[in-house]
mmCIF file of C-alpha atoms in Angstrom:
data_model
loop_
_atom_site.group_PDB
_atom_site.id
_atom_site.type_symbol
_atom_site.label_atom_id
_atom_site.label_comp_id
_atom_site.label_asym_id
_atom_site.label_seq_id
_atom_site.Cartn_x
_atom_site.Cartn_y
_atom_site.Cartn_z
ATOM 1 C CA MET A 11 114.837 108.600 65.430
ATOM 2 C CA PRO A 12 112.217 110.905 66.243
ATOM 3 C CA THR A 13 110.550 113.203 63.237
ATOM 4 C CA ASP A 14 109.126 115.742 65.073
ATOM 5 C CA ARG A 15 111.033 118.605 65.053
ATOM 6 C CA ARG A 16 110.537 119.329 68.735
ATOM 7 C CA THR A 17 111.308 115.549 70.044
ATOM 8 C CA VAL A 18 114.585 116.318 68.053
ATOM 9 C CA LEU A 19 115.207 119.655 69.747
ATOM 10 C CA ALA A 20 114.320 118.156 72.955
ATOM 11 C CA ASP A 21 116.931 114.988 72.377
ATOM 12 C CA ALA A 22 119.592 117.232 70.628
ATOM 13 C CA ALA A 23 119.018 119.247 74.610
ATOM 14 C CA ILE A 24 119.464 116.298 76.796
ATOM 15 C CA GLY A 25 122.920 115.721 74.397
ATOM 16 C CA VAL A 26 124.369 118.835 74.990
ATOM 17 C CA LEU A 27 123.072 119.244 78.767
ATOM 18 C CA ALA A 28 124.987 116.132 79.185
ATOM 19 C CA GLU A 29 128.411 116.968 77.825
ATOM 20 C CA ALA A 30 128.206 120.805 78.182
ATOM 21 C CA GLY A 31 126.650 121.537 81.336
ATOM 22 C CA ILE A 32 123.798 123.985 82.237
ATOM 23 C CA ARG A 33 126.084 126.747 81.013
ATOM 24 C CA GLY A 34 127.018 124.660 77.277
ATOM 25 C CA LEU A 35 122.844 124.438 77.123
ATOM 26 C CA THR A 36 122.292 127.428 74.504
ATOM 27 C CA HIS A 37 119.899 127.438 71.386
ATOM 28 C CA ARG A 38 123.149 127.446 68.885
ATOM 29 C CA ALA A 39 124.350 124.364 70.861
ATOM 30 C CA VAL A 40 120.921 122.794 70.034
ATOM 31 C CA ASP A 41 121.097 123.779 66.477
ATOM 32 C CA ARG A 42 124.491 122.461 65.903
ATOM 33 C CA ALA A 43 123.943 118.994 68.268
ATOM 34 C CA ALA A 44 120.578 118.179 65.977
ATOM 35 C CA ASP A 45 122.277 119.255 63.070
ATOM 36 C CA LEU A 46 119.683 121.772 61.837
ATOM 37 C CA PRO A 47 120.430 125.684 60.772
ATOM 38 C CA PRO A 48 121.128 128.459 63.492
ATOM 39 C CA GLY A 49 118.110 129.624 64.742
ATOM 40 C CA THR A 50 115.686 126.600 64.357
ATOM 41 C CA THR A 51 115.995 126.111 68.077
ATOM 42 C CA SER A 52 115.018 129.549 68.916
ATOM 43 C CA ALA A 53 111.790 129.363 66.569
ATOM 44 C CA TYR A 54 110.094 126.269 68.760
ATOM 45 C CA TYR A 55 111.598 127.514 71.816
ATOM 46 C CA ARG A 56 111.948 131.353 72.293
ATOM 47 C CA THR A 57 113.581 131.407 75.236
ATOM 48 C CA ARG A 58 115.917 129.272 77.525
ATOM 49 C CA GLN A 59 113.394 128.369 80.222
ATOM 50 C CA ALA A 60 110.849 127.128 77.666
ATOM 51 C CA LEU A 61 114.333 124.994 75.794
ATOM 52 C CA LEU A 62 115.226 123.691 79.742
ATOM 53 C CA THR A 63 111.114 122.951 80.057
ATOM 54 C CA ALA A 64 110.876 120.853 77.013
ATOM 55 C CA LEU A 65 114.374 119.442 77.463
ATOM 56 C CA VAL A 66 112.924 118.259 81.058
ATOM 57 C CA ARG A 67 109.638 117.018 79.885
ATOM 58 C CA ARG A 68 111.982 114.722 77.525
ATOM 59 C CA LEU A 69 113.395 113.187 79.939
ATOM 60 C CA VAL A 70 110.649 112.490 82.116
ATOM 61 C CA ALA A 71 108.996 110.646 78.816
ATOM 62 C CA LEU A 72 111.806 108.765 78.180
ATOM 63 C CA ASP A 73 112.533 107.470 81.907
ATOM 64 C CA GLN A 74 108.849 106.572 82.398
ATOM 65 C CA ALA A 75 109.097 104.787 79.182
ATOM 66 C CA GLU A 76 112.111 102.723 80.185
ATOM 67 C CA LEU A 77 110.561 101.957 84.236
ATOM 68 C CA GLN A 78 107.645 100.775 82.462
ATOM 69 C CA ALA A 79 109.015 98.705 79.526
ATOM 70 C CA ILE A 80 111.520 97.083 83.032
ATOM 71 C CA GLY A 81 108.317 96.630 85.305
ATOM 72 C CA GLU A 82 106.286 94.723 82.402
ATOM 73 C CA GLN A 83 109.338 92.803 81.034
ATOM 74 C CA ALA A 84 110.096 91.241 84.252
ATOM 75 C CA PRO A 85 107.417 89.662 86.868
ATOM 76 C CA VAL A 86 107.501 90.722 90.392
ATOM 77 C CA PRO A 87 110.323 89.261 92.012
ATOM 78 C CA ARG A 88 110.247 86.210 94.198
ATOM 79 C CA ASN A 89 112.763 87.000 96.441
ATOM 80 C CA ALA A 90 115.898 89.737 97.723
ATOM 81 C CA ASP A 91 118.045 88.268 94.730
ATOM 82 C CA GLU A 92 115.841 88.971 92.217
ATOM 83 C CA VAL A 93 115.141 92.099 93.776
ATOM 84 C CA VAL A 94 119.079 92.825 93.487
ATOM 85 C CA ALA A 95 119.730 91.599 90.176
ATOM 86 C CA GLY A 96 116.638 93.969 88.898
ATOM 87 C CA ILE A 97 118.470 96.930 90.098
ATOM 88 C CA ALA A 98 122.278 95.764 89.132
ATOM 89 C CA ALA A 99 120.630 95.713 85.917
ATOM 90 C CA PHE A 100 118.662 99.270 86.068
ATOM 91 C CA VAL A 101 121.947 100.864 87.398
ATOM 92 C CA GLU A 102 124.281 99.578 84.965
ATOM 93 C CA GLN A 103 121.768 100.752 82.239
ATOM 94 C CA ARG A 104 121.981 104.495 84.040
ATOM 95 C CA LEU A 105 125.611 104.545 83.790
ATOM 96 C CA THR A 106 126.586 103.535 80.489
ATOM 97 C CA GLY A 107 125.423 104.468 76.854
ATOM 98 C CA GLU A 108 122.589 106.977 76.409
ATOM 99 C CA GLY A 109 121.137 105.912 79.951
ATOM 100 C CA ARG A 110 124.114 107.793 81.136
ATOM 101 C CA ARG A 111 123.629 110.897 79.165
ATOM 102 C CA ARG A 112 120.311 110.735 80.527
ATOM 103 C CA SER A 113 121.358 110.495 84.170
ATOM 104 C CA LEU A 114 123.872 113.620 83.843
ATOM 105 C CA ALA A 115 121.274 115.685 82.340
ATOM 106 C CA ARG A 116 118.584 114.763 84.570
ATOM 107 C CA TYR A 117 120.928 115.462 87.324
ATOM 108 C CA ALA A 118 121.921 118.700 85.928
ATOM 109 C CA CYS A 119 117.908 119.654 85.979
ATOM 110 C CA ALA A 120 117.416 118.400 89.746
ATOM 111 C CA ILE A 121 119.613 121.182 90.393
ATOM 112 C CA GLU A 122 118.291 123.703 88.313
ATOM 113 C CA SER A 123 114.846 123.089 89.509
ATOM 114 C CA VAL A 124 116.209 124.656 92.681
ATOM 115 C CA HIS A 125 116.089 128.163 90.950
ATOM 116 C CA TYR A 126 113.339 127.387 88.449
ATOM 117 C CA PRO A 127 110.275 125.516 90.782
ATOM 118 C CA GLU A 128 108.533 124.928 87.513
ATOM 119 C CA LEU A 129 110.848 122.403 86.795
ATOM 120 C CA GLN A 130 110.069 120.541 90.193
ATOM 121 C CA GLU A 131 106.847 119.516 89.338
ATOM 122 C CA ILE A 132 107.655 117.959 85.826
ATOM 123 C CA LEU A 133 110.655 115.935 88.025
ATOM 124 C CA VAL A 134 108.576 114.770 90.481
ATOM 125 C CA PRO A 135 108.447 110.704 91.066
ATOM 126 C CA ARG A 136 105.883 108.572 88.699
ATOM 127 C CA GLN A 137 104.079 105.842 89.124
ATOM 128 C CA ASN A 138 105.585 102.827 86.972
ATOM 129 C CA ALA A 139 105.396 99.443 86.227
ATOM 130 C CA ALA A 140 109.160 99.060 87.924
ATOM 131 C CA ARG A 141 107.808 100.919 90.796
ATOM 132 C CA GLN A 142 104.859 98.875 91.749
ATOM 133 C CA ALA A 143 106.750 95.887 91.459
ATOM 134 C CA ALA A 144 109.307 96.998 93.572
ATOM 135 C CA ARG A 145 106.568 97.749 96.134
ATOM 136 C CA ASP A 146 104.815 94.636 95.456
ATOM 137 C CA PHE A 147 107.783 92.876 96.091
ATOM 138 C CA LEU A 148 108.385 94.526 99.386
ATOM 139 C CA ALA A 149 104.320 94.091 100.435
ATOM 140 C CA ALA A 150 104.648 90.341 100.053
ATOM 141 C CA GLN A 151 107.394 90.686 102.068
ATOM 142 C CA GLY A 152 104.706 91.681 104.787
ATOM 143 C CA ILE A 153 106.490 95.238 104.763
ATOM 144 C CA ALA A 154 103.701 97.539 106.194
ATOM 145 C CA ASP A 155 104.764 100.567 104.891
ATOM 146 C CA ALA A 156 105.523 99.217 101.253
ATOM 147 C CA GLU A 157 105.071 102.633 99.810
ATOM 148 C CA ASP A 158 107.438 104.474 101.966
ATOM 149 C CA ARG A 159 109.690 101.950 101.929
ATOM 150 C CA THR A 160 109.697 101.989 97.912
ATOM 151 C CA VAL A 161 110.529 105.503 97.890
ATOM 152 C CA THR A 162 113.433 105.126 100.491
ATOM 153 C CA LEU A 163 114.970 101.940 98.698
ATOM 154 C CA LEU A 164 114.850 103.753 94.871
ATOM 155 C CA THR A 165 116.015 107.289 96.325
ATOM 156 C CA CYS A 166 119.048 104.951 97.348
ATOM 157 C CA VAL A 167 119.284 103.424 94.625
ATOM 158 C CA ASP A 168 119.617 106.948 92.761
ATOM 159 C CA GLY A 169 121.812 108.060 95.431
ATOM 160 C CA LEU A 170 124.360 105.581 93.822
ATOM 161 C CA VAL A 171 123.940 105.956 90.498
ATOM 162 C CA PHE A 172 124.513 110.158 91.186
ATOM 163 C CA ASP A 173 127.846 109.017 93.561
ATOM 164 C CA ARG A 174 129.257 106.750 90.224
ATOM 165 C CA LEU A 175 128.735 109.481 87.924
ATOM 166 C CA VAL A 176 130.394 111.936 89.909
ATOM 167 C CA ARG A 177 133.321 109.769 91.415
ATOM 168 C CA GLY A 178 133.332 107.345 88.914
ATOM 169 C CA GLY A 179 133.048 103.439 89.201
ATOM 170 C CA THR A 180 130.377 100.716 89.817
ATOM 171 C CA VAL A 181 127.748 99.886 92.042
ATOM 172 C CA SER A 182 128.221 96.339 93.663
ATOM 173 C CA ASP A 183 125.715 94.031 94.096
ATOM 174 C CA GLN A 184 126.811 94.143 97.837
ATOM 175 C CA GLU A 185 125.653 97.792 97.983
ATOM 176 C CA ILE A 186 122.484 97.022 96.338
ATOM 177 C CA ARG A 187 122.308 93.693 99.024
ATOM 178 C CA GLY A 188 122.420 96.143 101.461
ATOM 179 C CA LEU A 189 119.607 98.673 100.450
ATOM 180 C CA VAL A 190 117.391 95.739 100.040
ATOM 181 C CA ALA A 191 118.011 94.358 103.184
ATOM 182 C CA ALA A 192 117.489 97.614 105.074
ATOM 183 C CA ALA A 193 114.306 98.167 103.376
ATOM 184 C CA LEU A 194 113.157 94.353 104.358
ATOM 185 C CA ARG A 195 113.860 94.723 107.832
#
């Protein structure tokens, strides 16, 4: 568990946002979630906007670390079946447990960034080992615009995660296979 008070508060804020939505994200709710005395969150993050910015930065750091680890642990896929399996495992992580909680918070922040443009920069997709592995696979298959196709593929995967968070259910291998086939065309 993180010992830095700001990190503890940002992690608690992620949980509050995932469980209570954007309206439920208050300094008091974060204090309760972090099991800290009332006023602690406002002492570190004076405004709601400062709290939201810290939350988003923490989400980005957690996501980047996760995606970097995924990309470093798995070699570049050799075929479409390996890509499908890798994406399926990633989607499962994003739809269950801690991944689900972070996904819910991430999408709430994405919507909020429409009203607070300073958050948009924080949510910009970044380079990481998992993204690079997908790009390298597409390039190895002779896809001329591998970078653009990677962005499209990962955006579609993100859309499937969002859909299942909202509507429930899981993402089938067949759905993922269709996205990978489209990226290879």
